[in-house]
mmCIF file of C-alpha atoms in Angstrom:
data_model
loop_
_atom_site.group_PDB
_atom_site.id
_atom_site.type_symbol
_atom_site.label_atom_id
_atom_site.label_comp_id
_atom_site.label_asym_id
_atom_site.label_seq_id
_atom_site.Cartn_x
_atom_site.Cartn_y
_atom_site.Cartn_z
ATOM 1 C CA MET A 1 15.008 127.069 330.014
ATOM 2 C CA ASN A 2 18.748 128.523 328.255
ATOM 3 C CA ASP A 3 18.864 127.549 324.111
ATOM 4 C CA LYS A 4 22.457 126.630 324.326
ATOM 5 C CA ARG A 5 21.469 125.069 327.514
ATOM 6 C CA LEU A 6 18.673 123.381 325.687
ATOM 7 C CA HIS A 7 20.750 121.796 322.182
ATOM 8 C CA ILE A 8 23.646 120.095 323.783
ATOM 9 C CA LEU A 9 20.879 118.635 325.664
ATOM 10 C CA ARG A 10 19.272 117.982 322.793
ATOM 11 C CA VAL A 11 22.149 116.825 321.108
ATOM 12 C CA THR A 12 23.340 114.793 324.152
ATOM 13 C CA GLU A 13 20.037 112.856 323.247
ATOM 14 C CA LYS A 14 20.989 112.068 319.542
ATOM 15 C CA LEU A 15 25.028 110.892 321.096
ATOM 16 C CA LEU A 16 23.390 108.662 323.700
ATOM 17 C CA LYS A 17 21.082 106.655 320.705
ATOM 18 C CA GLU A 18 24.537 106.478 318.199
ATOM 19 C CA HIS A 19 27.229 105.995 321.035
ATOM 20 C CA GLY A 20 24.924 104.092 324.762
ATOM 21 C CA LEU A 21 26.068 105.955 328.023
ATOM 22 C CA HIS A 22 29.651 104.230 327.815
ATOM 23 C CA GLY A 23 30.535 105.293 324.080
ATOM 24 C CA LEU A 24 29.899 109.552 325.211
ATOM 25 C CA SER A 25 32.311 112.101 326.827
ATOM 26 C CA MET A 26 32.491 115.648 326.835
ATOM 27 C CA SER A 27 34.580 116.451 323.828
ATOM 28 C CA LYS A 28 32.329 114.336 321.819
ATOM 29 C CA ILE A 29 29.644 116.427 323.538
ATOM 30 C CA VAL A 30 31.713 119.308 322.729
ATOM 31 C CA GLN A 31 32.402 118.475 319.076
ATOM 32 C CA ALA A 32 29.236 117.811 317.802
ATOM 33 C CA ALA A 33 27.046 121.033 319.600
ATOM 34 C CA GLY A 34 30.022 123.126 318.328
ATOM 35 C CA VAL A 35 30.424 124.739 321.793
ATOM 36 C CA SER A 36 33.562 125.362 323.500
ATOM 37 C CA THR A 37 34.269 123.578 326.150
ATOM 38 C CA GLY A 38 33.844 125.616 329.155
ATOM 39 C CA THR A 39 29.773 126.319 327.224
ATOM 40 C CA ILE A 40 29.505 122.612 328.160
ATOM 41 C CA TYR A 41 30.623 123.408 331.859
ATOM 42 C CA ARG A 42 29.084 126.251 331.940
ATOM 43 C CA TYR A 43 25.361 124.209 332.692
ATOM 44 C CA PHE A 44 26.831 120.849 333.644
ATOM 45 C CA LYS A 45 29.681 120.303 335.930
ATOM 46 C CA ASP A 46 29.733 117.351 335.013
ATOM 47 C CA LYS A 47 29.225 114.110 332.149
ATOM 48 C CA HIS A 48 26.867 113.064 335.330
ATOM 49 C CA ASP A 49 25.802 116.445 335.976
ATOM 50 C CA LEU A 50 24.593 116.078 331.858
ATOM 51 C CA ILE A 51 23.518 113.307 332.011
ATOM 52 C CA THR A 52 21.101 113.465 335.058
ATOM 53 C CA ALA A 53 19.650 116.844 333.500
ATOM 54 C CA ILE A 54 18.393 114.665 330.040
ATOM 55 C CA HIS A 55 16.648 111.995 332.377
ATOM 56 C CA PHE A 56 14.983 114.671 334.805
ATOM 57 C CA GLU A 57 14.246 116.980 331.126
ATOM 58 C CA SER A 58 12.404 113.820 329.768
ATOM 59 C CA ALA A 59 10.955 112.070 332.774
ATOM 60 C CA GLY A 60 8.978 115.393 333.137
ATOM 61 C CA GLN A 61 8.254 116.132 329.217
ATOM 62 C CA LEU A 62 6.379 112.205 329.827
ATOM 63 C CA ALA A 63 5.030 113.229 333.006
ATOM 64 C CA LEU A 64 3.895 116.425 331.323
ATOM 65 C CA ALA A 65 1.906 113.860 328.445
ATOM 66 C CA ILE A 66 1.291 110.508 330.962
ATOM 67 C CA CYS A 67 -0.870 113.259 333.452
ATOM 68 C CA GLN A 68 -2.628 115.507 330.632
ATOM 69 C CA ASP A 69 -6.154 116.296 331.322
ATOM 70 C CA LEU A 70 -6.480 114.773 333.964
ATOM 71 C CA ASP A 71 -8.683 117.283 335.435
ATOM 72 C CA GLY A 72 -11.519 117.200 333.824
ATOM 73 C CA PRO A 73 -15.408 114.705 335.282
ATOM 74 C CA ALA A 74 -14.315 111.400 333.874
ATOM 75 C CA ASP A 75 -15.383 108.115 335.593
ATOM 76 C CA ASP A 76 -11.517 106.564 336.602
ATOM 77 C CA ARG A 77 -11.589 103.907 334.003
ATOM 78 C CA GLN A 78 -11.364 106.584 331.665
ATOM 79 C CA LYS A 79 -9.414 108.430 333.438
ATOM 80 C CA LEU A 80 -6.454 105.558 333.489
ATOM 81 C CA PHE A 81 -7.273 104.566 330.184
ATOM 82 C CA THR A 82 -6.974 108.570 329.028
ATOM 83 C CA MET A 83 -3.064 108.162 330.623
ATOM 84 C CA LEU A 84 -2.232 105.390 328.466
ATOM 85 C CA ASP A 85 -3.232 106.057 324.979
ATOM 86 C CA ASN A 86 -1.079 109.910 325.947
ATOM 87 C CA LEU A 87 2.058 107.680 326.902
ATOM 88 C CA ILE A 88 0.845 104.835 323.429
ATOM 89 C CA ASP A 89 1.044 108.611 321.871
ATOM 90 C CA TYR A 90 3.368 110.386 323.450
ATOM 91 C CA ASN A 91 5.932 107.114 321.909
ATOM 92 C CA GLU A 92 4.692 107.616 319.455
ATOM 93 C CA ARG A 93 6.070 111.478 318.798
ATOM 94 C CA TYR A 94 8.809 111.663 321.166
ATOM 95 C CA PRO A 95 9.941 107.916 321.060
ATOM 96 C CA GLU A 96 13.728 109.309 320.885
ATOM 97 C CA ARG A 97 13.037 111.118 323.669
ATOM 98 C CA TYR A 98 11.091 107.830 325.624
ATOM 99 C CA LEU A 99 13.782 105.337 324.747
ATOM 100 C CA THR A 100 16.168 107.297 326.292
ATOM 101 C CA LYS A 101 13.908 108.713 329.674
ATOM 102 C CA ALA A 102 14.272 103.941 329.902
ATOM 103 C CA ALA A 103 17.624 103.582 329.406
ATOM 104 C CA LEU A 104 18.207 106.506 331.715
ATOM 105 C CA ASP A 105 16.393 104.890 334.277
ATOM 106 C CA LEU A 106 18.355 101.529 334.164
ATOM 107 C CA VAL A 107 22.494 103.260 334.763
ATOM 108 C CA SER A 108 22.590 102.646 337.736
ATOM 109 C CA GLN A 109 23.182 106.370 339.101
ATOM 110 C CA GLN A 110 23.387 107.084 342.720
ATOM 111 C CA ARG A 111 19.859 109.696 343.502
ATOM 112 C CA THR A 112 20.377 111.246 346.631
ATOM 113 C CA HIS A 113 16.459 112.057 347.899
ATOM 114 C CA CYS A 114 16.280 115.585 346.424
ATOM 115 C CA ASP A 115 15.948 113.620 342.948
ATOM 116 C CA MET A 116 13.341 111.421 344.467
ATOM 117 C CA GLU A 117 11.525 114.044 345.320
ATOM 118 C CA ARG A 118 11.686 115.428 341.996
ATOM 119 C CA ILE A 119 10.769 112.407 339.834
ATOM 120 C CA ARG A 120 7.734 111.965 343.522
ATOM 121 C CA ASP A 121 6.556 115.747 342.499
ATOM 122 C CA LEU A 122 6.719 115.093 338.307
ATOM 123 C CA PHE A 123 4.240 112.450 338.592
ATOM 124 C CA ALA A 124 1.926 113.568 341.681
ATOM 125 C CA PRO A 125 -1.181 113.800 339.444
ATOM 126 C CA LEU A 126 0.055 110.203 338.678
ATOM 127 C CA THR A 127 0.947 109.001 342.241
ATOM 128 C CA ARG A 128 -2.954 110.683 344.000
ATOM 129 C CA TYR A 129 -5.352 109.935 341.247
ATOM 130 C CA ILE A 130 -3.462 105.565 342.488
ATOM 131 C CA GLU A 131 -3.394 106.602 345.799
ATOM 132 C CA GLY A 132 -6.896 107.819 345.362
ATOM 133 C CA GLY A 133 -8.349 104.808 344.012
ATOM 134 C CA ARG A 134 -5.583 103.884 346.658
ATOM 135 C CA ASP A 135 -8.154 104.885 348.995
ATOM 136 C CA LYS A 136 -11.432 104.777 348.389
ATOM 137 C CA GLY A 137 -11.100 101.075 348.148
ATOM 138 C CA LEU A 138 -11.213 100.555 344.606
ATOM 139 C CA PHE A 139 -7.576 99.994 343.697
ATOM 140 C CA LYS A 140 -5.361 96.704 345.490
ATOM 141 C CA PRO A 141 -4.056 97.802 348.783
ATOM 142 C CA LEU A 142 -0.250 97.936 347.107
ATOM 143 C CA PRO A 143 1.872 100.547 347.234
ATOM 144 C CA THR A 144 2.243 102.573 345.106
ATOM 145 C CA ASP A 145 4.874 102.247 342.906
ATOM 146 C CA ILE A 146 3.972 98.521 342.404
ATOM 147 C CA LEU A 147 -0.070 99.572 341.249
ATOM 148 C CA VAL A 148 1.556 102.436 338.947
ATOM 149 C CA SER A 149 3.969 99.448 337.269
ATOM 150 C CA LEU A 150 0.498 97.673 337.432
ATOM 151 C CA CYS A 151 -1.205 100.887 335.305
ATOM 152 C CA LEU A 152 1.429 101.504 333.132
ATOM 153 C CA GLY A 153 3.977 98.612 333.014
ATOM 154 C CA PRO A 154 2.289 96.770 330.374
ATOM 155 C CA ILE A 155 2.047 99.592 327.991
ATOM 156 C CA GLU A 156 5.686 100.338 328.112
ATOM 157 C CA TRP A 157 6.198 95.955 328.275
ATOM 158 C CA ASN A 158 4.639 96.863 324.327
ATOM 159 C CA TYR A 159 6.176 99.805 323.706
ATOM 160 C CA HIS A 160 9.855 97.790 324.343
ATOM 161 C CA LEU A 161 9.372 94.091 322.510
ATOM 162 C CA ARG A 162 7.700 96.874 319.118
ATOM 163 C CA LYS A 163 10.728 99.059 318.847
ATOM 164 C CA ASP A 164 9.350 100.378 315.904
ATOM 165 C CA SER A 165 6.140 101.435 316.813
ATOM 166 C CA ILE A 166 3.289 100.143 319.102
ATOM 167 C CA ARG A 167 -0.039 101.334 316.561
ATOM 168 C CA ASN A 168 1.582 98.430 314.881
ATOM 169 C CA LEU A 169 -1.065 96.401 317.423
ATOM 170 C CA SER A 170 -4.884 97.173 316.860
ATOM 171 C CA ASN A 171 -7.442 98.988 318.407
ATOM 172 C CA GLU A 172 -9.321 96.236 319.774
ATOM 173 C CA GLU A 173 -5.664 94.620 321.185
ATOM 174 C CA LEU A 174 -4.737 98.134 322.492
ATOM 175 C CA LEU A 175 -8.195 98.288 324.503
ATOM 176 C CA LEU A 176 -7.132 94.527 325.797
ATOM 177 C CA ILE A 177 -3.759 95.653 327.961
ATOM 178 C CA LYS A 178 -5.535 98.785 328.892
ATOM 179 C CA GLN A 179 -8.552 96.287 329.780
ATOM 180 C CA ALA A 180 -6.170 94.216 331.732
ATOM 181 C CA CYS A 181 -4.441 97.529 332.523
ATOM 182 C CA TRP A 182 -7.199 98.497 334.941
ATOM 183 C CA GLU A 183 -8.373 94.514 335.614
ATOM 184 C CA ALA A 184 -4.660 94.634 337.285
ATOM 185 C CA MET A 185 -5.063 97.810 339.586
ATOM 186 C CA LEU A 186 -9.014 96.460 340.790
ATOM 187 C CA ALA A 187 -9.388 95.884 344.720
ATOM 188 C CA SER A 188 -12.630 92.802 342.928
ATOM 189 C CA ALA A 189 -13.936 92.261 340.081
ATOM 190 C CA ALA A 190 -17.249 92.982 340.814
ATOM 191 C CA ASN A 191 -15.315 96.758 340.802
ATOM 192 C CA SER A 192 -14.496 96.095 336.774
#
């Protein structure tokens, strides 16, 4: 990625955190980034394009982090626990990126079919894991997005409740949350 483009993205993330989406303007970004207006418009056609780029970049980084180490020989339960540990680690290392992505997820933006395909591609390893478990009868016969919510949702919710750090939870509490995620997805209790 181009250094100036990346610089503009990082500055915009910081401004989003400080001022929110509605307090953000291209002129604020120009001033904070120390670049000309023309430079910003060389990389982004407008504010919406810039916000969309931040959203996809942060979603891509999150997807890479979550899906790291999934190709090993671990069993399905351990793979889920690995993904959840990866999510926690990412939240702890990059809280501003995680919160920016979460906030942008909530912003009502019209997404194109192409945008949705890009998001699906980013999270393809997670989707393969979920669909594979469902296909072999391990996971409930629910739509993929609902299974993903059961898988990642409790960690994300606890992170939002404890914005300073999910690490304030004890190891036992984290294990209980991970086990609850696993059990929520299972087709039957006999699989636990």
